PDB file of C-alpha atoms in Angstrom:
ATOM      1  CA  UNK A   6     101.475  95.046  89.528  1.00 54.00           C
ATOM      2  CA  UNK A   7     104.175  97.602  90.302  1.00 74.00           C
ATOM      3  CA  UNK A   8     103.064  98.161  93.877  1.00 92.00           C
ATOM      4  CA  UNK A   9     102.588 101.396  95.783  1.00 95.00           C
ATOM      5  CA  UNK A  10     105.417 103.851  95.181  1.00 96.00           C
ATOM      6  CA  UNK A  11     106.397 106.672  97.529  1.00 97.00           C
ATOM      7  CA  UNK A  12     108.860 109.487  96.931  1.00 97.00           C
ATOM      8  CA  UNK A  13     111.159 110.581  98.318  1.00 97.00           C
ATOM      9  CA  UNK A  14     112.254 107.702 100.571  1.00 95.00           C
ATOM     10  CA  UNK A  15     113.993 110.067 102.949  1.00 96.00           C
ATOM     11  CA  UNK A  16     113.602 113.791 103.568  1.00 97.00           C
ATOM     12  CA  UNK A  17     115.740 115.859 105.903  1.00 97.00           C
ATOM     13  CA  UNK A  18     114.724 119.446 106.418  1.00 97.00           C
ATOM     14  CA  UNK A  19     115.032 122.309 108.864  1.00 96.00           C
ATOM     15  CA  UNK A  20     112.261 123.222 111.233  1.00 96.00           C
ATOM     16  CA  UNK A  21     109.881 125.705 109.657  1.00 97.00           C
ATOM     17  CA  UNK A  22     110.341 124.516 106.086  1.00 97.00           C
ATOM     18  CA  UNK A  23     107.577 123.069 103.924  1.00 97.00           C
ATOM     19  CA  UNK A  24     107.779 119.513 102.602  1.00 98.00           C
ATOM     20  CA  UNK A  25     105.737 117.551 100.082  1.00 98.00           C
ATOM     21  CA  UNK A  26     105.538 113.789  99.664  1.00 97.00           C
ATOM     22  CA  UNK A  27     104.130 111.867  96.730  1.00 98.00           C
ATOM     23  CA  UNK A  28     102.327 108.530  96.596  1.00 98.00           C
ATOM     24  CA  UNK A  29     101.533 106.567  93.452  1.00 97.00           C
ATOM     25  CA  UNK A  30      99.008 103.829  94.259  1.00 96.00           C
ATOM     26  CA  UNK A  31      98.442 100.592  92.395  1.00 95.00           C
ATOM     27  CA  UNK A  32      96.827 101.724  89.173  1.00 91.00           C
ATOM     28  CA  UNK A  33      93.331 100.255  89.516  1.00 88.00           C
ATOM     29  CA  UNK A  34      92.959 101.070  93.223  1.00 92.00           C
ATOM     30  CA  UNK A  35      90.308 103.668  93.967  1.00 92.00           C
ATOM     31  CA  UNK A  36      91.044 104.092  97.687  1.00 93.00           C
ATOM     32  CA  UNK A  37      94.161 105.776  99.017  1.00 95.00           C
ATOM     33  CA  UNK A  38      95.186 106.198 102.652  1.00 96.00           C
ATOM     34  CA  UNK A  39      97.923 108.101 104.469  1.00 97.00           C
ATOM     35  CA  UNK A  40      99.297 106.967 107.821  1.00 97.00           C
ATOM     36  CA  UNK A  41     102.016 108.268 110.130  1.00 96.00           C
ATOM     37  CA  UNK A  42     104.306 106.004 112.125  1.00 94.00           C
ATOM     38  CA  UNK A  43     106.590 107.224 114.880  1.00 94.00           C
ATOM     39  CA  UNK A  44     109.436 105.170 116.297  1.00 89.00           C
ATOM     40  CA  UNK A  45     108.281 102.102 118.179  1.00 86.00           C
ATOM     41  CA  UNK A  46     104.601 102.670 117.447  1.00 90.00           C
ATOM     42  CA  UNK A  47     102.040 101.288 115.070  1.00 92.00           C
ATOM     43  CA  UNK A  48     100.910 103.449 112.160  1.00 95.00           C
ATOM     44  CA  UNK A  49      98.138 105.990 112.809  1.00 95.00           C
ATOM     45  CA  UNK A  50      95.540 107.008 110.268  1.00 95.00           C
ATOM     46  CA  UNK A  51      95.820 110.518 108.800  1.00 96.00           C
ATOM     47  CA  UNK A  52      93.436 110.761 105.859  1.00 96.00           C
ATOM     48  CA  UNK A  53      91.616 108.797 103.172  1.00 93.00           C
ATOM     49  CA  UNK A  54      90.556 109.353  99.566  1.00 94.00           C
ATOM     50  CA  UNK A  55      88.045 107.524  97.472  1.00 92.00           C
ATOM     51  CA  UNK A  56      88.968 108.449  93.921  1.00 92.00           C
ATOM     52  CA  UNK A  57      89.622 112.219  94.094  1.00 92.00           C
ATOM     53  CA  UNK A  58      87.367 112.894  97.079  1.00 93.00           C
ATOM     54  CA  UNK A  59      88.928 113.268 100.521  1.00 93.00           C
ATOM     55  CA  UNK A  60      86.367 111.534 102.704  1.00 92.00           C
ATOM     56  CA  UNK A  61      87.947 111.487 106.137  1.00 91.00           C
ATOM     57  CA  UNK A  62      90.632 113.364 108.048  1.00 92.00           C
ATOM     58  CA  UNK A  63      92.060 112.452 111.427  1.00 92.00           C
ATOM     59  CA  UNK A  64      92.290 114.957 114.246  1.00 89.00           C
ATOM     60  CA  UNK A  65      96.039 114.312 113.967  1.00 82.00           C
ATOM     61  CA  UNK A  66      95.949 116.213 110.691  1.00 85.00           C
ATOM     62  CA  UNK A  67      96.419 119.788 111.855  1.00 87.00           C
ATOM     63  CA  UNK A  68      95.877 122.786 109.585  1.00 92.00           C
ATOM     64  CA  UNK A  69      99.561 122.611 108.647  1.00 95.00           C
ATOM     65  CA  UNK A  70      98.863 119.365 106.814  1.00 96.00           C
ATOM     66  CA  UNK A  71      97.099 119.124 103.483  1.00 95.00           C
ATOM     67  CA  UNK A  72      96.567 116.225 101.130  1.00 96.00           C
ATOM     68  CA  UNK A  73      95.325 116.066  97.583  1.00 96.00           C
ATOM     69  CA  UNK A  74      94.537 113.427  95.042  1.00 96.00           C
ATOM     70  CA  UNK A  75      93.878 115.214  91.764  1.00 91.00           C
ATOM     71  CA  UNK A  76      92.154 113.094  89.126  1.00 86.00           C
ATOM     72  CA  UNK A  77      92.012 110.171  91.526  1.00 84.00           C
ATOM     73  CA  UNK A  78      95.480 108.949  90.678  1.00 90.00           C
ATOM     74  CA  UNK A  79      98.600 109.928  92.644  1.00 96.00           C
ATOM     75  CA  UNK A  80      98.369 111.781  95.933  1.00 97.00           C
ATOM     76  CA  UNK A  81     100.494 114.398  97.657  1.00 97.00           C
ATOM     77  CA  UNK A  82     100.832 115.155 101.349  1.00 97.00           C
ATOM     78  CA  UNK A  83     102.191 118.583 102.247  1.00 97.00           C
ATOM     79  CA  UNK A  84     103.358 119.723 105.656  1.00 97.00           C
ATOM     80  CA  UNK A  85     103.810 123.465 106.113  1.00 97.00           C
ATOM     81  CA  UNK A  86     106.033 125.070 108.753  1.00 97.00           C
ATOM     82  CA  UNK A  87     107.419 121.734 109.905  1.00 97.00           C
ATOM     83  CA  UNK A  88     107.953 121.093 113.608  1.00 95.00           C
ATOM     84  CA  UNK A  89     110.168 118.621 115.472  1.00 94.00           C
ATOM     85  CA  UNK A  90     107.138 116.491 116.253  1.00 94.00           C
ATOM     86  CA  UNK A  91     106.516 115.919 112.552  1.00 96.00           C
ATOM     87  CA  UNK A  92     109.535 113.606 112.392  1.00 97.00           C
ATOM     88  CA  UNK A  93     108.084 110.223 111.466  1.00 96.00           C
ATOM     89  CA  UNK A  94     107.603 107.684 108.717  1.00 95.00           C
ATOM     90  CA  UNK A  95     104.728 108.650 106.412  1.00 97.00           C
ATOM     91  CA  UNK A  96     103.090 105.632 104.817  1.00 96.00           C
ATOM     92  CA  UNK A  97     100.720 105.475 101.884  1.00 97.00           C
ATOM     93  CA  UNK A  98      98.413 102.566 101.169  1.00 96.00           C
ATOM     94  CA  UNK A  99      95.862 101.767  98.497  1.00 95.00           C
ATOM     95  CA  UNK A 100      93.026  99.313  98.033  1.00 93.00           C
ATOM     96  CA  UNK A 101      90.312  98.470  95.553  1.00 89.00           C
ATOM     97  CA  UNK A 102      86.570  98.390  95.997  1.00 78.00           C
ATOM     98  CA  UNK A 103      84.119  99.569  98.623  1.00 70.00           C
ATOM     99  CA  UNK A 104      84.440  96.882 101.235  1.00 71.00           C
ATOM    100  CA  UNK A 105      86.366  97.329 104.483  1.00 70.00           C
ATOM    101  CA  UNK A 106      87.443  93.730 104.062  1.00 77.00           C
ATOM    102  CA  UNK A 107      89.750  94.594 101.183  1.00 84.00           C
ATOM    103  CA  UNK A 108      93.383  94.578 102.299  1.00 89.00           C
ATOM    104  CA  UNK A 109      95.494  97.659 101.871  1.00 93.00           C
ATOM    105  CA  UNK A 110      98.795  97.552 100.024  1.00 94.00           C
ATOM    106  CA  UNK A 111     101.518  99.730 101.502  1.00 95.00           C
ATOM    107  CA  UNK A 112     104.423 101.608 100.013  1.00 95.00           C
ATOM    108  CA  UNK A 113     107.842 101.658 101.678  1.00 93.00           C
ATOM    109  CA  UNK A 114     107.158 105.067 103.190  1.00 94.00           C
ATOM    110  CA  UNK A 115     108.864 108.448 103.351  1.00 96.00           C
ATOM    111  CA  UNK A 116     110.985 109.012 106.435  1.00 96.00           C
ATOM    112  CA  UNK A 117     110.944 112.666 107.499  1.00 97.00           C
ATOM    113  CA  UNK A 118     113.637 114.044 109.793  1.00 97.00           C
ATOM    114  CA  UNK A 119     113.354 117.584 111.131  1.00 96.00           C
ATOM    115  CA  UNK A 120     116.633 119.216 112.175  1.00 92.00           C
TER     116      UNK A 120
ATOM    117  CA  UNK B   5      84.866 101.691 119.072  1.00 79.00           C
ATOM    118  CA  UNK B   6      87.147  99.262 117.310  1.00 86.00           C
ATOM    119  CA  UNK B   7      90.565  98.485 118.783  1.00 92.00           C
ATOM    120  CA  UNK B   8      93.229  95.809 118.994  1.00 95.00           C
ATOM    121  CA  UNK B   9      95.645  94.998 121.796  1.00 96.00           C
ATOM    122  CA  UNK B  10      98.824  93.075 121.206  1.00 97.00           C
ATOM    123  CA  UNK B  11      99.675  91.335 124.431  1.00 97.00           C
ATOM    124  CA  UNK B  12     103.442  91.079 123.975  1.00 96.00           C
ATOM    125  CA  UNK B  13     105.728  93.885 122.876  1.00 96.00           C
ATOM    126  CA  UNK B  14     108.633  91.483 122.333  1.00 97.00           C
ATOM    127  CA  UNK B  15     108.782  87.728 121.633  1.00 98.00           C
ATOM    128  CA  UNK B  16     111.986  85.745 121.345  1.00 98.00           C
ATOM    129  CA  UNK B  17     112.142  82.204 119.919  1.00 98.00           C
ATOM    130  CA  UNK B  18     114.807  79.863 118.663  1.00 98.00           C
ATOM    131  CA  UNK B  19     114.972  78.981 115.002  1.00 97.00           C
ATOM    132  CA  UNK B  20     112.817  75.918 114.282  1.00 97.00           C
ATOM    133  CA  UNK B  21     110.521  76.386 117.294  1.00 98.00           C
ATOM    134  CA  UNK B  22     106.877  77.521 117.180  1.00 98.00           C
ATOM    135  CA  UNK B  23     105.847  81.164 117.109  1.00 98.00           C
ATOM    136  CA  UNK B  24     102.829  82.616 118.942  1.00 98.00           C
ATOM    137  CA  UNK B  25     101.973  86.316 118.730  1.00 98.00           C
ATOM    138  CA  UNK B  26      98.878  87.284 120.688  1.00 98.00           C
ATOM    139  CA  UNK B  27      96.185  89.775 119.781  1.00 97.00           C
ATOM    140  CA  UNK B  28      92.841  90.641 121.348  1.00 97.00           C
ATOM    141  CA  UNK B  29      90.295  92.797 119.599  1.00 94.00           C
ATOM    142  CA  UNK B  30      87.321  94.923 120.556  1.00 92.00           C
ATOM    143  CA  UNK B  31      84.542  95.457 118.060  1.00 84.00           C
ATOM    144  CA  UNK B  32      80.875  96.350 118.127  1.00 78.00           C
ATOM    145  CA  UNK B  33      80.236  94.373 114.942  1.00 80.00           C
ATOM    146  CA  UNK B  34      81.786  91.485 113.053  1.00 80.00           C
ATOM    147  CA  UNK B  35      85.376  92.592 112.634  1.00 85.00           C
ATOM    148  CA  UNK B  36      87.710  92.519 109.665  1.00 89.00           C
ATOM    149  CA  UNK B  37      91.091  91.602 111.100  1.00 93.00           C
ATOM    150  CA  UNK B  38      94.528  91.479 109.550  1.00 95.00           C
ATOM    151  CA  UNK B  39      98.103  90.680 110.439  1.00 97.00           C
ATOM    152  CA  UNK B  40     100.825  92.728 108.764  1.00 97.00           C
ATOM    153  CA  UNK B  41     104.614  92.345 109.000  1.00 97.00           C
ATOM    154  CA  UNK B  42     107.160  95.148 108.753  1.00 94.00           C
ATOM    155  CA  UNK B  43     110.848  94.615 108.152  1.00 91.00           C
ATOM    156  CA  UNK B  44     113.258  97.452 109.089  1.00 85.00           C
ATOM    157  CA  UNK B  45     112.831 100.598 106.998  1.00 77.00           C
ATOM    158  CA  UNK B  46     110.188  98.962 104.844  1.00 81.00           C
ATOM    159  CA  UNK B  47     106.460  99.268 104.402  1.00 84.00           C
ATOM    160  CA  UNK B  48     103.944  96.777 105.688  1.00 93.00           C
ATOM    161  CA  UNK B  49     103.235  93.447 104.028  1.00 94.00           C
ATOM    162  CA  UNK B  50      99.946  91.635 104.461  1.00 95.00           C
ATOM    163  CA  UNK B  51     100.336  88.213 106.091  1.00 96.00           C
ATOM    164  CA  UNK B  52      96.680  87.204 106.279  1.00 95.00           C
ATOM    165  CA  UNK B  53      93.140  88.485 106.754  1.00 92.00           C
ATOM    166  CA  UNK B  54      89.975  87.359 108.519  1.00 91.00           C
ATOM    167  CA  UNK B  55      86.657  88.394 107.043  1.00 80.00           C
ATOM    168  CA  UNK B  56      84.218  85.882 108.604  1.00 76.00           C
ATOM    169  CA  UNK B  57      84.502  83.177 105.928  1.00 73.00           C
ATOM    170  CA  UNK B  58      86.524  80.765 108.091  1.00 83.00           C
ATOM    171  CA  UNK B  59      87.835  80.975 111.629  1.00 88.00           C
ATOM    172  CA  UNK B  60      91.239  79.470 110.788  1.00 94.00           C
ATOM    173  CA  UNK B  61      93.022  81.646 108.288  1.00 94.00           C
ATOM    174  CA  UNK B  62      96.137  80.636 106.422  1.00 95.00           C
ATOM    175  CA  UNK B  63      98.566  83.250 105.233  1.00 95.00           C
ATOM    176  CA  UNK B  64     101.884  83.581 103.520  1.00 95.00           C
ATOM    177  CA  UNK B  65     105.199  82.111 104.669  1.00 94.00           C
ATOM    178  CA  UNK B  66     103.539  79.402 106.776  1.00 96.00           C
ATOM    179  CA  UNK B  67     101.706  81.757 109.135  1.00 97.00           C
ATOM    180  CA  UNK B  68      98.130  81.206 110.241  1.00 97.00           C
ATOM    181  CA  UNK B  69      95.710  82.776 112.690  1.00 97.00           C
ATOM    182  CA  UNK B  70      92.588  81.602 114.458  1.00 95.00           C
ATOM    183  CA  UNK B  71      89.623  83.868 115.086  1.00 94.00           C
ATOM    184  CA  UNK B  72      87.961  83.071 118.436  1.00 93.00           C
ATOM    185  CA  UNK B  73      84.859  85.155 119.021  1.00 90.00           C
ATOM    186  CA  UNK B  74      84.302  83.839 122.544  1.00 91.00           C
ATOM    187  CA  UNK B  75      87.775  85.002 123.549  1.00 93.00           C
ATOM    188  CA  UNK B  76      87.868  88.065 121.235  1.00 93.00           C
ATOM    189  CA  UNK B  77      91.271  86.875 120.088  1.00 95.00           C
ATOM    190  CA  UNK B  78      93.111  86.595 116.777  1.00 96.00           C
ATOM    191  CA  UNK B  79      96.485  85.054 117.607  1.00 98.00           C
ATOM    192  CA  UNK B  80      99.149  84.517 114.944  1.00 98.00           C
ATOM    193  CA  UNK B  81     101.094  81.249 114.850  1.00 98.00           C
ATOM    194  CA  UNK B  82     103.763  79.496 112.825  1.00 98.00           C
ATOM    195  CA  UNK B  83     104.937  75.936 113.498  1.00 97.00           C
ATOM    196  CA  UNK B  84     108.623  76.556 112.899  1.00 97.00           C
ATOM    197  CA  UNK B  85     110.389  79.919 113.020  1.00 97.00           C
ATOM    198  CA  UNK B  86     112.932  80.931 110.408  1.00 97.00           C
ATOM    199  CA  UNK B  87     115.600  83.575 110.791  1.00 96.00           C
ATOM    200  CA  UNK B  88     113.913  85.625 108.069  1.00 94.00           C
ATOM    201  CA  UNK B  89     110.771  85.885 110.241  1.00 96.00           C
ATOM    202  CA  UNK B  90     112.502  88.375 112.539  1.00 97.00           C
ATOM    203  CA  UNK B  91     110.494  91.591 112.126  1.00 97.00           C
ATOM    204  CA  UNK B  92     107.732  93.738 113.629  1.00 97.00           C
ATOM    205  CA  UNK B  93     104.226  92.277 113.500  1.00 98.00           C
ATOM    206  CA  UNK B  94     101.007  94.263 113.688  1.00 98.00           C
ATOM    207  CA  UNK B  95      97.509  93.081 114.451  1.00 97.00           C
ATOM    208  CA  UNK B  96      95.047  95.361 112.682  1.00 96.00           C
ATOM    209  CA  UNK B  97      91.289  95.935 112.585  1.00 93.00           C
ATOM    210  CA  UNK B  98      89.464  97.655 109.742  1.00 90.00           C
ATOM    211  CA  UNK B  99      86.621 100.036 110.575  1.00 85.00           C
ATOM    212  CA  UNK B 100      83.605 100.942 108.480  1.00 79.00           C
ATOM    213  CA  UNK B 101      85.399 103.451 106.243  1.00 79.00           C
ATOM    214  CA  UNK B 102      88.160 100.972 105.563  1.00 85.00           C
ATOM    215  CA  UNK B 103      90.774 102.803 107.608  1.00 89.00           C
ATOM    216  CA  UNK B 104      93.008 100.564 109.683  1.00 93.00           C
ATOM    217  CA  UNK B 105      93.500 100.644 113.438  1.00 94.00           C
ATOM    218  CA  UNK B 106      96.864  99.161 114.380  1.00 96.00           C
ATOM    219  CA  UNK B 107      98.036  97.483 117.538  1.00 96.00           C
ATOM    220  CA  UNK B 108     101.264  98.624 119.160  1.00 95.00           C
ATOM    221  CA  UNK B 109     103.243  95.892 117.440  1.00 96.00           C
ATOM    222  CA  UNK B 110     105.217  92.837 118.548  1.00 97.00           C
ATOM    223  CA  UNK B 111     108.912  92.529 117.799  1.00 97.00           C
ATOM    224  CA  UNK B 112     109.800  88.949 116.919  1.00 98.00           C
ATOM    225  CA  UNK B 113     113.386  87.953 117.559  1.00 97.00           C
ATOM    226  CA  UNK B 114     114.614  84.631 116.156  1.00 97.00           C
ATOM    227  CA  UNK B 115     117.768  83.207 117.688  1.00 97.00           C
ATOM    228  CA  UNK B 116     119.986  80.761 115.788  1.00 95.00           C
TER     229      UNK B 116
END
C-alpha cells in the first residue's frame, strides 16, 4: 500500500496562469475525491469520481476548474486563469467500494500560492 | 442536511492528562462519522470511524469516541495526552455519495 500520492507538493504561480495538479490514488480504489482547504478551515468538497465517471461537482468548482480521471486511475485538477482566492491546499482522497461508510485515504496535498 | 459542529476551536492540555474534543452532528438518517487528524503541512489521517456497529469506537494511538444518539454527539477522548498528539482534529460526517463534510477543526495543544 503506497498511499495516495499528490504532485507537486507546492506550486507558486502568478495570477492569471494555469496550473495542473495530479493525484495517484491507492491502486484498487475506485472512488476519488478532491477537496480544497484554506487556512484555518476544514476541507471543502470539490468533486468526486467513481472509476472514470465524474459523478458530482460542488458549486465551489467554477468554470475555471476542471478535473479528469482518464481510465479510472490517476486524476488531474486544472485551474485556468488563477485568482488570488485560489490560494489553498488541494487535497485528494480515495476509497474503495460503494458504501459511504468506507473511510477515505488522503494524500499530503498540493499547496497553491498565487502571487 | 448533514453537518457537524466542533464546539471548541482550541483545546490546551498538559502532557499525561485526559483529552476531550467535542463534536455534535446533524443528520436526517443514521450517520457515518469519522475523526481525522492533520499534522502541519500534511494530509489527513483517519483516527476512527462510527458506522452503527458499536457506540464506543476505538481508534489508533489510544483515541476513542462515543456515539450518543440522544445527544447527537460524537466526542473524541484519550486518557493521557502525549506531545505527539498536538495537531488539528476534524470531526467529519459522510453523506450519501460518500463525500465528507468537515467540521471547522479543533487545534489541540499539549504542554510539557
